[in-house]
XYZ file of C-alpha atoms in Angstrom:
749
model
C 25.598 5.644 28.512
C 26.105 9.267 28.060
C 26.242 9.804 31.858
C 28.750 6.886 32.360
C 31.174 8.566 29.887
C 30.890 11.882 31.391
C 31.565 10.414 34.826
C 34.642 8.622 33.449
C 35.753 11.904 31.976
C 35.392 13.734 35.215
C 37.895 11.420 36.880
C 40.534 12.571 34.441
C 39.963 16.333 34.528
C 37.555 18.844 36.005
C 37.938 21.428 33.392
C 38.369 21.781 29.620
C 39.005 24.542 27.408
C 37.212 25.175 23.986
C 37.623 27.767 21.247
C 34.320 29.311 20.312
C 34.140 32.418 18.304
C 37.603 33.358 19.389
C 37.000 33.201 23.053
C 38.172 30.485 25.481
C 35.222 28.917 27.473
C 35.989 27.084 30.672
C 33.610 24.163 31.124
C 33.474 23.015 34.833
C 31.948 19.575 35.168
C 30.696 18.356 38.479
C 28.396 15.566 39.883
C 24.918 16.890 40.604
C 23.570 16.364 44.200
C 19.760 15.762 44.372
C 17.648 17.861 46.722
C 20.514 20.176 47.627
C 20.733 23.829 46.584
C 23.840 24.612 44.533
C 24.962 28.093 44.082
C 27.431 28.902 41.181
C 28.913 31.973 39.381
C 28.845 32.300 35.657
C 30.034 34.663 32.991
C 30.758 34.740 29.294
C 33.895 32.596 29.694
C 32.465 29.882 32.359
C 30.029 27.246 31.723
C 28.811 24.878 34.476
C 27.889 21.275 33.631
C 26.208 19.171 36.427
C 25.800 15.293 35.984
C 22.983 13.698 37.810
C 22.905 9.848 38.166
C 20.178 8.426 40.338
C 21.256 5.326 42.304
C 17.798 3.492 42.243
C 14.963 3.417 39.715
C 11.976 5.659 40.409
C 8.347 6.017 39.390
C 8.661 9.727 39.741
C 10.312 12.352 37.376
C 12.848 14.908 38.603
C 12.095 18.721 38.678
C 14.908 21.078 37.707
C 14.613 24.580 39.215
C 16.994 27.332 38.354
C 16.734 31.039 39.554
C 18.779 34.092 40.220
C 18.462 37.531 41.934
C 21.469 38.969 40.194
C 20.813 42.308 38.339
C 23.355 41.427 35.754
C 20.944 38.940 34.284
C 18.932 40.611 31.537
C 17.166 39.827 28.211
C 20.376 40.774 26.407
C 22.528 38.458 28.531
C 20.326 35.733 29.786
C 21.364 32.472 31.717
C 20.807 29.495 29.257
C 19.705 26.353 30.873
C 20.048 23.088 28.889
C 19.071 19.628 30.272
C 20.203 16.658 28.129
C 18.380 13.304 28.709
C 18.746 10.019 26.846
C 15.674 10.878 24.644
C 15.160 14.515 24.952
C 16.825 17.934 25.275
C 15.222 20.782 27.168
C 16.339 24.367 26.871
C 15.073 27.677 28.372
C 16.648 30.992 29.414
C 16.419 33.261 32.538
C 14.943 35.795 32.750
C 11.882 34.196 31.226
C 10.263 36.793 29.018
C 6.451 36.544 28.672
C 4.549 38.834 26.374
C 1.393 40.325 27.844
C -1.682 39.227 26.064
C -3.006 42.775 26.046
C -0.015 43.776 23.915
C 1.176 46.282 26.414
C 4.626 44.942 27.087
C 6.382 41.957 28.566
C 6.975 40.440 32.083
C 10.365 39.120 33.080
C 10.732 36.162 35.690
C 14.062 35.324 37.236
C 13.012 31.822 38.340
C 12.044 28.915 36.014
C 11.625 25.232 36.583
C 10.910 22.240 34.444
C 9.806 18.646 35.079
C 11.702 16.163 33.079
C 9.872 13.537 31.017
C 10.726 9.978 30.751
C 8.632 7.668 28.554
C 9.258 4.725 30.828
C 7.929 6.461 33.789
C 4.816 7.651 31.807
C 4.196 4.083 30.701
C 4.094 2.952 34.442
C 7.656 1.436 34.716
C 10.181 2.462 37.284
C 13.330 3.882 35.624
C 16.715 5.431 36.278
C 16.819 8.792 34.767
C 20.420 9.972 33.988
C 20.643 13.581 32.819
C 23.017 16.524 32.638
C 22.259 20.219 33.353
C 24.280 22.903 31.674
C 24.380 26.546 32.825
C 25.910 29.312 30.666
C 25.551 32.979 29.903
C 26.931 35.509 27.487
C 27.154 38.330 30.393
C 30.767 39.626 30.622
C 30.091 40.256 34.312
C 29.707 37.513 36.936
C 26.244 36.296 37.360
C 25.107 34.285 40.586
C 22.811 31.490 39.712
C 21.155 28.762 41.949
C 20.307 25.146 41.018
C 18.094 22.673 42.783
C 17.078 19.213 41.370
C 14.315 17.296 43.345
C 12.258 14.091 42.714
C 8.605 14.982 42.232
C 6.858 12.966 44.849
C 3.369 14.008 44.044
C 3.545 13.189 40.427
C 0.813 10.432 40.243
C -2.949 11.374 40.466
C -5.433 8.897 41.844
C -9.084 8.879 41.212
C -11.366 9.894 44.050
C -8.415 11.301 46.060
C -7.717 14.983 46.591
C -4.221 16.370 45.708
C -3.169 19.869 46.891
C -0.254 21.671 45.235
C 1.191 25.185 45.465
C 1.410 27.477 42.469
C 4.393 29.870 42.676
C 5.175 31.645 39.536
C 4.286 31.602 35.781
C 7.768 30.137 35.066
C 7.322 27.188 37.246
C 4.533 25.001 35.534
C 3.775 21.541 36.999
C 2.349 18.442 35.279
C 0.973 15.294 36.758
C 0.142 11.695 35.531
C -3.193 10.021 35.754
C -3.445 6.393 34.715
C -7.039 4.824 34.688
C -7.775 2.022 37.245
C -9.359 0.031 34.611
C -8.910 -0.080 30.750
C -11.694 2.421 30.059
C -13.486 4.824 32.389
C -16.958 5.976 31.116
C -16.007 9.561 31.657
C -13.565 11.524 33.749
C -14.259 14.754 35.634
C -11.227 16.814 36.718
C -12.203 19.407 39.434
C -9.679 22.217 40.111
C -10.117 24.681 42.858
C -7.990 27.523 44.191
C -8.126 29.009 47.592
C -7.048 32.609 46.252
C -7.865 34.683 43.168
C -5.194 33.746 40.802
C -5.061 33.293 37.050
C -3.749 29.852 35.964
C -4.284 27.565 32.974
C -5.070 23.810 33.316
C -4.217 21.603 30.268
C -4.929 18.081 29.623
C -2.582 16.324 27.212
C -2.128 12.603 26.102
C 0.643 10.709 27.597
C 3.767 11.309 25.678
C 7.099 12.990 25.754
C 7.908 15.773 25.423
C 5.318 17.412 27.637
C 4.757 20.933 26.280
C 4.298 23.394 29.170
C 4.693 26.566 27.238
C 4.286 28.304 23.948
C 1.671 27.858 21.315
C 2.145 23.988 21.309
C 0.624 23.914 24.741
C -2.698 25.182 23.423
C -2.688 22.943 20.221
C -1.884 19.626 21.976
C -4.652 19.281 24.597
C -7.696 20.569 26.290
C -7.188 23.934 27.801
C -8.933 26.123 30.227
C -8.170 29.393 32.169
C -9.271 29.226 35.844
C -9.544 31.703 38.689
C -10.881 29.844 41.714
C -12.830 26.976 40.093
C -12.582 24.913 36.921
C -13.775 21.528 35.579
C -12.597 19.618 32.837
C -14.771 16.760 31.556
C -13.190 14.375 28.975
C -14.448 11.588 27.031
C -12.128 8.613 28.227
C -12.287 7.087 24.740
C -10.051 9.899 23.635
C -7.590 9.225 26.548
C -7.753 5.408 26.859
C -4.320 5.128 28.597
C -4.840 8.184 30.879
C -3.589 11.746 30.604
C -1.107 14.414 31.712
C -2.603 17.307 33.729
C -0.547 20.580 33.460
C -1.009 23.557 35.821
C 0.432 26.744 34.658
C 0.141 30.184 36.435
C -0.623 32.883 33.975
C 1.229 36.218 33.924
C -1.504 38.100 31.674
C -4.040 39.075 34.298
C -6.500 40.204 31.489
C -7.049 36.521 30.646
C -8.974 36.364 33.846
C -9.653 40.197 34.340
C -10.595 39.961 38.160
C -7.585 37.767 39.202
C -4.412 39.390 40.857
C -1.649 39.311 38.321
C 0.921 38.518 40.970
C -0.099 37.766 44.506
C 2.749 38.425 46.970
C 2.123 36.648 50.182
C 3.759 34.599 52.800
C 2.298 31.343 51.487
C 1.610 30.655 47.771
C -1.750 29.818 46.438
C -3.041 26.263 47.056
C -4.792 24.506 44.240
C -6.881 21.377 44.869
C -7.188 18.622 42.197
C -9.758 15.883 42.309
C -10.490 13.192 39.621
C -13.677 11.230 39.546
C -15.876 9.289 37.132
C -18.784 11.326 35.777
C -21.869 9.212 35.185
C -22.603 5.536 35.953
C -24.664 4.930 32.860
C -24.284 5.138 29.177
C -25.723 8.084 27.210
C -27.980 5.928 25.166
C -29.612 4.656 28.356
C -30.168 8.102 29.606
C -31.426 9.270 26.267
C -33.986 6.445 26.262
C -35.175 7.487 29.753
C -35.724 11.049 28.516
C -37.629 9.572 25.485
C -39.637 7.441 27.899
C -40.610 10.500 29.957
C -41.601 12.515 26.851
C -43.627 9.316 25.616
C -45.422 9.314 29.134
C -46.214 13.129 28.758
C -47.569 12.341 25.370
C -49.853 9.770 26.732
C -51.328 11.838 29.478
C -51.626 14.824 27.123
C -53.621 12.714 24.497
C -55.726 11.146 27.206
C -56.505 14.603 28.579
C -57.369 15.872 25.274
C -59.749 12.925 24.551
C -61.439 13.482 27.896
C -61.982 17.151 27.247
C -63.263 16.332 23.762
C -65.869 13.950 25.099
C -66.782 16.500 27.957
C -67.274 19.375 25.544
C -69.443 17.210 23.213
C -71.470 16.151 26.194
C -71.849 19.833 27.309
C -72.752 21.106 23.881
C -75.224 18.413 23.296
C -77.000 19.448 26.293
C -77.412 23.046 24.796
C -79.847 23.789 21.876
C -77.850 24.219 18.648
C -78.842 25.944 15.520
C -77.631 23.743 12.554
C -77.775 26.805 10.332
C -74.759 28.004 12.180
C -72.581 25.057 11.115
C -69.955 25.206 8.306
C -71.497 25.405 4.829
C -74.922 26.812 5.760
C -74.416 30.498 6.317
C -77.854 32.077 6.882
C -76.637 34.943 8.799
C -78.915 37.933 8.223
C -77.140 40.427 6.012
C -78.921 43.353 7.486
C -77.645 42.371 10.943
C -74.126 42.098 9.471
C -74.440 45.609 8.064
C -75.811 46.935 11.414
C -72.688 45.526 13.134
C -70.463 47.003 10.426
C -71.933 50.435 11.129
C -71.737 50.035 14.787
C -69.704 52.548 16.957
C -66.382 51.651 18.619
C -68.234 51.395 21.910
C -70.474 48.652 20.484
C -68.048 46.814 18.226
C -68.378 43.140 18.155
C -66.414 40.278 16.633
C -68.930 39.997 13.785
C -67.981 43.463 12.502
C -64.272 42.527 12.496
C -64.390 39.056 10.769
C -65.999 39.889 7.532
C -63.288 38.545 5.417
C -62.935 35.023 6.853
C -61.546 33.356 3.683
C -58.995 36.067 3.369
C -58.019 35.763 6.904
C -57.520 31.953 6.544
C -55.089 32.563 3.653
C -53.294 35.335 5.766
C -53.005 32.802 8.707
C -51.713 30.061 6.343
C -49.005 32.514 5.149
C -47.696 32.753 8.772
C -47.073 28.937 8.670
C -45.276 29.128 5.257
C -43.154 32.097 6.319
C -42.093 30.416 9.486
C -41.295 27.229 7.566
C -39.267 29.010 5.050
C -37.385 31.174 7.692
C -36.641 28.039 9.638
C -35.097 26.333 6.630
C -33.038 29.232 5.237
C -32.011 30.669 8.792
C -31.381 27.173 10.160
C -28.938 25.821 7.304
C -26.054 28.343 8.027
C -26.659 28.022 11.865
C -26.188 24.242 11.580
C -23.026 24.820 9.403
C -21.639 27.259 11.876
C -22.377 24.933 14.824
C -20.421 22.156 13.178
C -17.512 24.650 12.508
C -17.538 25.761 16.128
C -17.269 22.167 17.385
C -14.489 21.343 14.900
C -12.486 24.321 16.152
C -12.906 23.208 19.716
C -11.932 19.580 18.927
C -8.917 20.620 16.892
C -7.586 23.433 19.266
C -8.788 22.036 22.496
C -9.282 25.649 23.701
C -12.412 25.377 25.889
C -12.310 29.267 26.472
C -13.987 29.620 23.165
C -17.252 28.242 24.563
C -19.215 29.198 27.730
C -20.196 25.765 28.883
C -21.305 24.696 32.339
C -18.146 22.705 32.767
C -19.403 21.285 35.982
C -21.978 19.410 33.960
C -20.887 19.336 30.327
C -20.835 15.612 29.363
C -18.949 15.096 26.128
C -20.278 12.447 23.727
C -20.798 11.634 20.024
C -18.308 14.411 18.828
C -20.034 16.985 21.082
C -18.225 18.661 23.898
C -21.521 19.243 25.811
C -23.817 16.572 24.688
C -26.401 16.947 27.546
C -27.121 20.584 26.830
C -27.679 19.960 23.168
C -29.775 16.827 23.717
C -32.094 18.404 26.367
C -33.497 20.707 23.622
C -35.448 17.696 22.389
C -38.144 18.950 24.783
C -38.914 21.960 22.482
C -39.019 19.588 19.425
C -41.247 17.172 21.165
C -43.618 19.794 22.442
C -43.926 21.395 19.115
C -44.925 18.092 17.313
C -47.273 17.418 20.177
C -49.048 20.810 19.839
C -49.093 20.354 16.068
C -50.921 17.020 16.734
C -53.485 18.671 19.027
C -54.241 21.369 16.519
C -54.651 18.690 13.710
C -56.947 16.754 15.948
C -58.972 19.724 16.854
C -59.511 20.656 13.215
C -60.585 17.191 12.424
C -63.108 16.655 15.302
C -64.357 20.152 15.927
C -66.855 21.318 13.206
C -66.314 24.737 11.744
C -69.083 27.152 13.067
C -70.327 30.507 12.282
C -70.370 31.174 16.016
C -67.773 31.856 18.530
C -64.301 33.203 17.959
C -63.090 32.545 14.327
C -60.449 29.831 14.300
C -57.523 30.277 12.026
C -55.388 27.079 12.178
C -52.600 28.411 10.091
C -51.370 30.681 12.862
C -51.231 27.689 15.201
C -49.269 25.634 12.670
C -46.775 28.530 12.595
C -46.543 28.466 16.398
C -45.782 24.782 16.483
C -43.270 25.151 13.637
C -41.552 28.081 15.533
C -41.335 25.853 18.656
C -39.716 23.013 16.656
C -37.312 25.379 15.168
C -36.480 26.855 18.539
C -35.419 23.339 19.717
C -33.129 22.877 16.618
C -31.584 26.240 16.782
C -31.045 26.162 20.611
C -29.316 22.847 20.300
C -26.910 24.498 17.706
C -26.275 27.348 20.037
C -25.401 24.973 22.875
C -22.832 23.205 20.664
C -20.523 26.068 21.678
C -22.318 28.869 23.547
C -20.893 32.434 23.103
C -22.240 35.965 23.218
C -21.890 36.335 19.389
C -24.066 33.363 18.538
C -26.589 33.786 21.389
C -28.990 34.897 18.680
C -29.332 31.439 17.477
C -30.956 30.656 20.881
C -33.300 33.558 21.027
C -34.324 34.273 17.381
C -37.237 31.830 17.389
C -38.188 32.672 20.924
C -38.840 36.177 19.347
C -40.922 34.455 16.713
C -42.852 32.459 19.362
C -43.743 35.588 21.424
C -44.766 37.628 18.505
C -46.877 34.766 17.142
C -48.559 34.407 20.556
C -49.424 38.004 20.772
C -50.626 38.086 17.232
C -52.918 35.112 17.741
C -54.420 36.653 20.996
C -55.035 39.876 19.239
C -56.370 37.950 16.187
C -59.002 36.287 18.387
C -61.063 39.491 18.448
C -59.642 41.447 15.536
C -59.274 38.938 12.710
C -59.685 41.674 10.063
C -57.164 44.041 11.766
C -54.312 41.553 12.508
C -51.176 42.394 10.787
C -50.201 40.411 7.577
C -47.272 37.873 7.682
C -45.276 40.078 5.532
C -45.490 43.113 7.907
C -44.932 40.839 10.926
C -41.874 39.215 9.790
C -40.536 42.602 8.597
C -40.878 43.779 12.183
C -39.259 40.547 13.466
C -36.427 40.956 11.028
C -35.870 44.371 12.442
C -35.905 42.967 15.951
C -33.159 40.388 15.093
C -31.073 43.085 13.325
C -31.265 45.289 16.415
C -30.149 42.283 18.478
C -27.267 41.608 16.313
C -26.169 45.286 16.377
C -26.329 45.192 20.248
C -24.174 41.944 20.236
C -21.488 43.143 17.917
C -21.030 46.549 19.278
C -17.496 47.004 20.707
C -17.304 46.837 24.470
C -14.910 49.929 24.347
C -17.839 51.882 22.876
C -20.526 53.289 25.181
C -23.667 50.963 25.286
C -26.016 53.986 25.120
C -25.187 54.257 21.457
C -27.571 51.378 20.876
C -29.832 51.917 23.850
C -30.927 55.459 22.941
C -32.431 54.565 19.510
C -34.039 51.455 21.031
C -35.680 53.487 23.671
C -37.026 55.882 21.158
C -38.214 53.391 18.756
C -39.719 51.271 21.443
C -41.541 54.151 23.098
C -42.953 55.230 19.856
C -44.124 51.674 19.104
C -45.780 51.380 22.560
C -47.806 54.481 21.957
C -48.995 53.325 18.574
C -50.023 49.934 19.880
C -51.855 51.469 22.776
C -53.815 53.697 20.432
C -54.548 50.634 18.213
C -55.877 48.688 21.032
C -57.881 51.608 22.342
C -59.491 52.736 18.876
C -59.512 49.294 17.077
C -59.627 50.984 13.848
C -57.221 53.334 11.812
C -55.247 55.252 14.349
C -54.442 58.147 12.143
C -58.064 58.723 11.274
C -58.943 58.734 15.019
C -56.246 61.201 15.744
C -57.304 63.454 12.859
C -60.757 63.465 14.180
C -59.598 64.364 17.583
C -57.402 67.082 16.270
C -60.365 68.595 14.118
C -62.428 68.581 17.127
C -59.815 70.372 19.200
C -59.103 72.852 16.411
C -62.763 73.827 15.641
C -63.903 73.612 19.284
C -66.699 71.300 18.843
C -66.631 70.306 22.407
C -64.729 71.672 25.426
C -61.221 70.447 25.764
C -61.706 68.508 28.901
C -64.599 66.636 27.264
C -62.583 65.854 24.209
C -59.693 64.392 26.148
C -61.698 62.409 28.527
C -61.608 58.711 27.603
C -64.963 57.184 26.711
C -63.644 53.684 27.516
C -62.434 54.249 30.967
C -61.772 50.569 31.923
C -59.799 49.993 28.720
C -57.902 53.272 29.107
C -56.937 52.377 32.660
C -55.564 49.067 31.698
C -53.651 50.477 28.872
C -52.163 53.180 31.102
C -51.075 50.541 33.653
C -49.673 48.351 30.813
C -47.518 51.350 29.584
C -46.358 52.001 33.152
C -45.143 48.535 33.255
C -43.587 48.835 29.923
C -41.693 51.834 31.098
C -40.498 50.038 34.103
C -39.178 47.114 31.935
C -37.524 49.438 29.694
C -35.760 51.530 32.380
C -34.602 48.500 34.484
C -33.401 46.515 31.371
C -31.621 49.439 30.044
C -29.818 50.001 33.390
C -28.877 46.365 33.547
C -27.569 46.374 29.910
C -25.535 49.483 30.395
C -23.982 48.078 33.656
C -23.307 44.868 31.603
C -25.343 42.842 33.999
C -27.687 41.794 31.099
C -26.762 40.929 27.504
C -28.603 42.552 24.710
C -30.396 39.508 23.438
C -31.873 38.727 26.782
C -32.873 42.423 27.244
C -35.069 42.242 24.108
C -36.346 38.912 25.058
C -37.478 40.124 28.546
C -39.198 43.072 26.846
C -41.173 40.902 24.556
C -42.061 38.348 27.254
C -43.183 41.171 29.580
C -45.609 42.417 27.019
C -46.894 38.921 26.343
C -47.635 38.628 30.033
C -49.321 42.080 30.079
C -51.483 41.579 27.062
C -52.560 38.159 28.415
C -53.614 39.710 31.776
C -55.470 42.550 29.833
C -57.360 39.867 27.751
C -58.396 37.825 30.741
C -59.443 40.968 32.699
C -61.596 42.207 29.821
C -63.095 38.609 29.230
C -63.693 37.593 32.649
C -64.237 40.790 34.817
C -65.393 43.313 32.316
C -67.503 41.386 29.977
C -68.360 38.446 32.199
C -67.642 35.896 29.673
C -66.045 33.329 32.056
C -63.541 30.858 30.849
C -63.514 27.088 30.084
C -62.326 24.553 32.618
C -59.915 23.296 30.078
C -58.273 26.723 29.608
C -58.077 27.024 33.505
C -56.162 23.732 33.879
C -53.734 24.526 31.058
C -53.246 28.111 32.279
C -52.542 27.115 35.874
C -50.052 24.504 34.621
C -48.467 26.920 32.293
C -47.992 29.574 34.958
C -46.650 27.000 37.422
C -44.081 25.816 34.908
C -43.182 29.314 33.808
C -42.455 30.418 37.437
C -40.159 27.217 37.950
C -38.574 28.077 34.529
C -37.803 31.634 35.466
C -36.254 30.491 38.714
C -33.956 28.084 36.843
C -33.237 30.641 34.105
C -32.135 33.190 36.646
C -29.937 30.711 38.555
C -27.034 31.277 36.011
C -24.225 28.796 35.796
C -22.395 30.726 33.228
C -21.874 34.435 32.616
C -20.984 35.399 29.117
C -20.534 39.106 30.174
C -17.445 37.939 32.089
C -14.203 36.340 30.949
C -14.188 32.470 30.633
C -12.316 32.040 33.808
C -14.774 34.198 35.777
C -17.653 32.438 34.179
C -16.353 29.173 35.548
C -16.936 30.382 39.063
C -20.602 30.091 38.386
C -20.557 26.517 37.090
C -22.445 23.866 38.915
C -22.402 20.124 39.049
C -25.145 17.897 37.665
C -28.169 17.196 39.605
C -27.979 13.931 41.397
C -31.750 13.243 41.183
C -31.643 14.084 37.484
C -29.525 10.930 36.686
C -26.404 12.875 37.522
C -26.366 13.904 33.870
C -28.296 17.054 33.552
C -28.157 20.357 35.290
C -30.513 23.229 36.079
C -30.171 24.747 32.616
C -31.248 21.288 31.163
C -34.127 21.356 33.444
C -34.881 24.946 32.201
C -35.076 23.503 28.650
C -37.530 20.851 29.694
C -39.622 22.943 31.978
C -39.840 25.956 29.576
C -40.778 23.474 26.640
C -43.579 22.260 28.835
C -44.489 25.865 29.811
C -44.686 26.950 26.175
C -46.843 23.900 25.304
C -49.377 24.637 28.118
C -49.374 28.362 27.209
C -50.265 27.307 23.421
C -52.953 24.991 24.654
C -54.343 27.683 26.884
C -54.527 29.970 23.854
C -56.187 27.257 21.727
C -59.063 26.674 24.079
C -59.166 30.080 25.728
C -62.584 30.992 24.185
C -64.056 27.531 23.954
C -66.904 28.404 26.423
C -68.229 30.897 23.861
C -68.195 28.650 20.777
C -71.911 28.624 20.450
C -72.261 32.358 21.097
C -73.236 34.517 18.128
C -70.440 36.741 16.973
C -72.617 39.811 16.933
C -72.867 39.311 20.761
C -69.220 38.742 21.310
C -67.455 42.036 22.308
C -64.189 43.177 20.964
C -61.263 44.324 23.252
C-alpha cells in the first residue's frame, strides 16, 4: 500500500519542498530499477528517494548496495541510507565506522550492503517485496553516491550441496536460509572453508526478521564463530526445528584471528565454500549403550584373566614348599636376624631392614586414600560448578570462541555443546572402578605373608580413586576447554603419576616412603606452579616463571638422586662425606669414587634424560609451542618412565630376580596402549596457544569407523584410560614372582 501511494504521488510531482531546521530540502522521488547501477549526487539540501516495486513474487530477498568514492564523505557528514519495508526499517551510514577490537583506532568503509528480510520468504512463501530506498547527507558539498539493488539468487542453502560465495568487505555481510528437508534432522553440521587467509565471522540465527548482521545483537542472538580458512558449526536441530539463517561477515579487526590478513587486495575476492549435512545416523543413547557394551566386554575379559592368573599362581605356589609360619598371624621371624639386617651396610641393605614398621606403614598408605578422596570432593565441587557456569555462558551468548572444541567433531546433546568429548571420559571412571575391584579381590584371596614385598593396599585405593576423579574432572574440563581451566584436566594426572612413583618406591623402601601430608604438600605446590604459569600475562616474558622452575626442579632432581643412591638420610651421608674430605681419612679420588657403580651409572643417565626433558620443554614453552600445564605433565611422565626402567633394570638385570608372566603381559599391553595414546595425543585437533580461528584450522572430522561420533581425542581418552589400568595392574603384580622369598634376601634398590 505504501508503495502504491508513493507511485501515485510520483505521477503528480517529482519534487517536494520541506522545511527542516530552517533549511529547504529538495526530495527527489524516482522509480528504482533492479540490477542496474544508479549514480546520484547528494548534498545537505537534496534527498533522493527510490521506489522499488517488483512485478512478480519471488522466493529470494533483495540486496541493497550503496557505495561512494567521494572524498567529501566523512564521519562528520556521512551518507545516510534508509530502507523502508512493510514490516521493517533498515538504516545505516556511509562511511561505515568499525572500531578495532584492539582499541587502537577505527576503520572506515565506503561501501555497505544489506540484504532485506521478508517474513513470508523466510517461511517459504513467494512474495512481492515493495520497498523504498532513501539517500541523504548533511554535507554542504556535493557527494557522488552509487546504488544497486539485485535479487539474491543464491539465498537458499540445500543439504549435501556445496555453495560458493565471495566475501568482499566487512561492510557487506551476507546471510542465507536453510530449511530442513524433513521436520527434524538428527543433527546438522555446517562446514565453512575459505581459499584464502581472511578473518570472517559465521553466525547461525533462528529464522525471524529482522536479521541482525552487525553490532552486539549479532553475538547475542545466535551461535558465533570466527574463521580463517576452516570452520565447523554443529547444532542440535531440536534448537532449530524450522531451519536457520547463516550469516557470513568479514571482520576488519585482524587481531581476532591474528594470522589473517586484515584487508586482502587482489583481483578476485576470497571464495568461501558452505556445505550442510547431517552429523550422525544414530541416536546418542544407542552410541552410549555401545560404549557401555564395549566397557562391559573389557570387564569380562579382565575379570576372566584375573581369575585365570589367580588359579595359575595358586597352582605354581602349591608346587613349592611353603613355611606356614610365614603366613599372617604367625610371625616367628628371628629377632636376631632382624637386628642383623638393621645393622647392615647400605651395600647389603634388604627389604627386611626397611619394613620394620609395617602396621604404621599401613596407616600411612591408608592416609593416601583418605587424602585423595577428600581432595577429589573439595576440589571437584567448585570445578563442577564452574563447568556448569561455562556451559550456561556458551548457551546464552552463543559465542563459541570461548571454548576450544574440535568443532569438526563436537556433537551437541543434553545441554552440552560437546557431548562426545565429555562422555568419552567414562573410560577413566570405568577403569578406576575396575582396578579398585581387582585390588579388593586380591586382598580377599591372597593371604598376607611375611615374605615378599610388603603390600599396602591403601596406596592402590588412592590410585583407583585418583583415576576415577580424573575422569570426572576431565569431563568437566571438556564442557568448555580453555587454557585457563586446563588445570582441571591435568591436576589428577599429576596425582596419578606421583602416586605411581611413590608406590614403586614404596615397594623396596616402605619405611622411607614419604607421608601423605608431605606428598600432597608437594602436589599442591605443583598445581600452584601450574596455575601461575597459566595466568601469567602473554605480554610478560615467560622466563619469569621458567627460571624459578628450573632452579627448583634441578635441586629436587639432585636431592632425589642422592636419596635413591644412599637410601637413608641424605644430609647425614653428605656430612660424613664432608668430614672424610676435610679430615683426609682417604684420598679424594677414593672418597668421590662411587661404591655402587651400577646404581650410580643409572642415576647419571636418568639425570641426563631429565636435563634433556627440562631443556626441550623450556624451549617449547618459551616459544609458545607448549602450554605450561602440559610442560609439567611431560616432566612428571618422563620421570615415571625413567624410574620404571631403573626398577626393571635393577630387578631383572642386576639382581636377577626375573618377573612374573602376569606382569609381562600387563606391561606389554600398557606400553602398546601408551604408544598409541601418545600418537593420538600429539595429533592435535585444537591449539589453545593460538586464537580460536587459528585453532579451527586443526579441527578434524569424526572417525567413520568409530561410529562417526568420536574423534582421535576421544580415542585418546579410551586408550589412555586402558593404558593407565594396565600400568596399575603391572605395578600390582610386578613382584609376584618373589612373594615366597624371605625379605632378608630381597635387595633394596
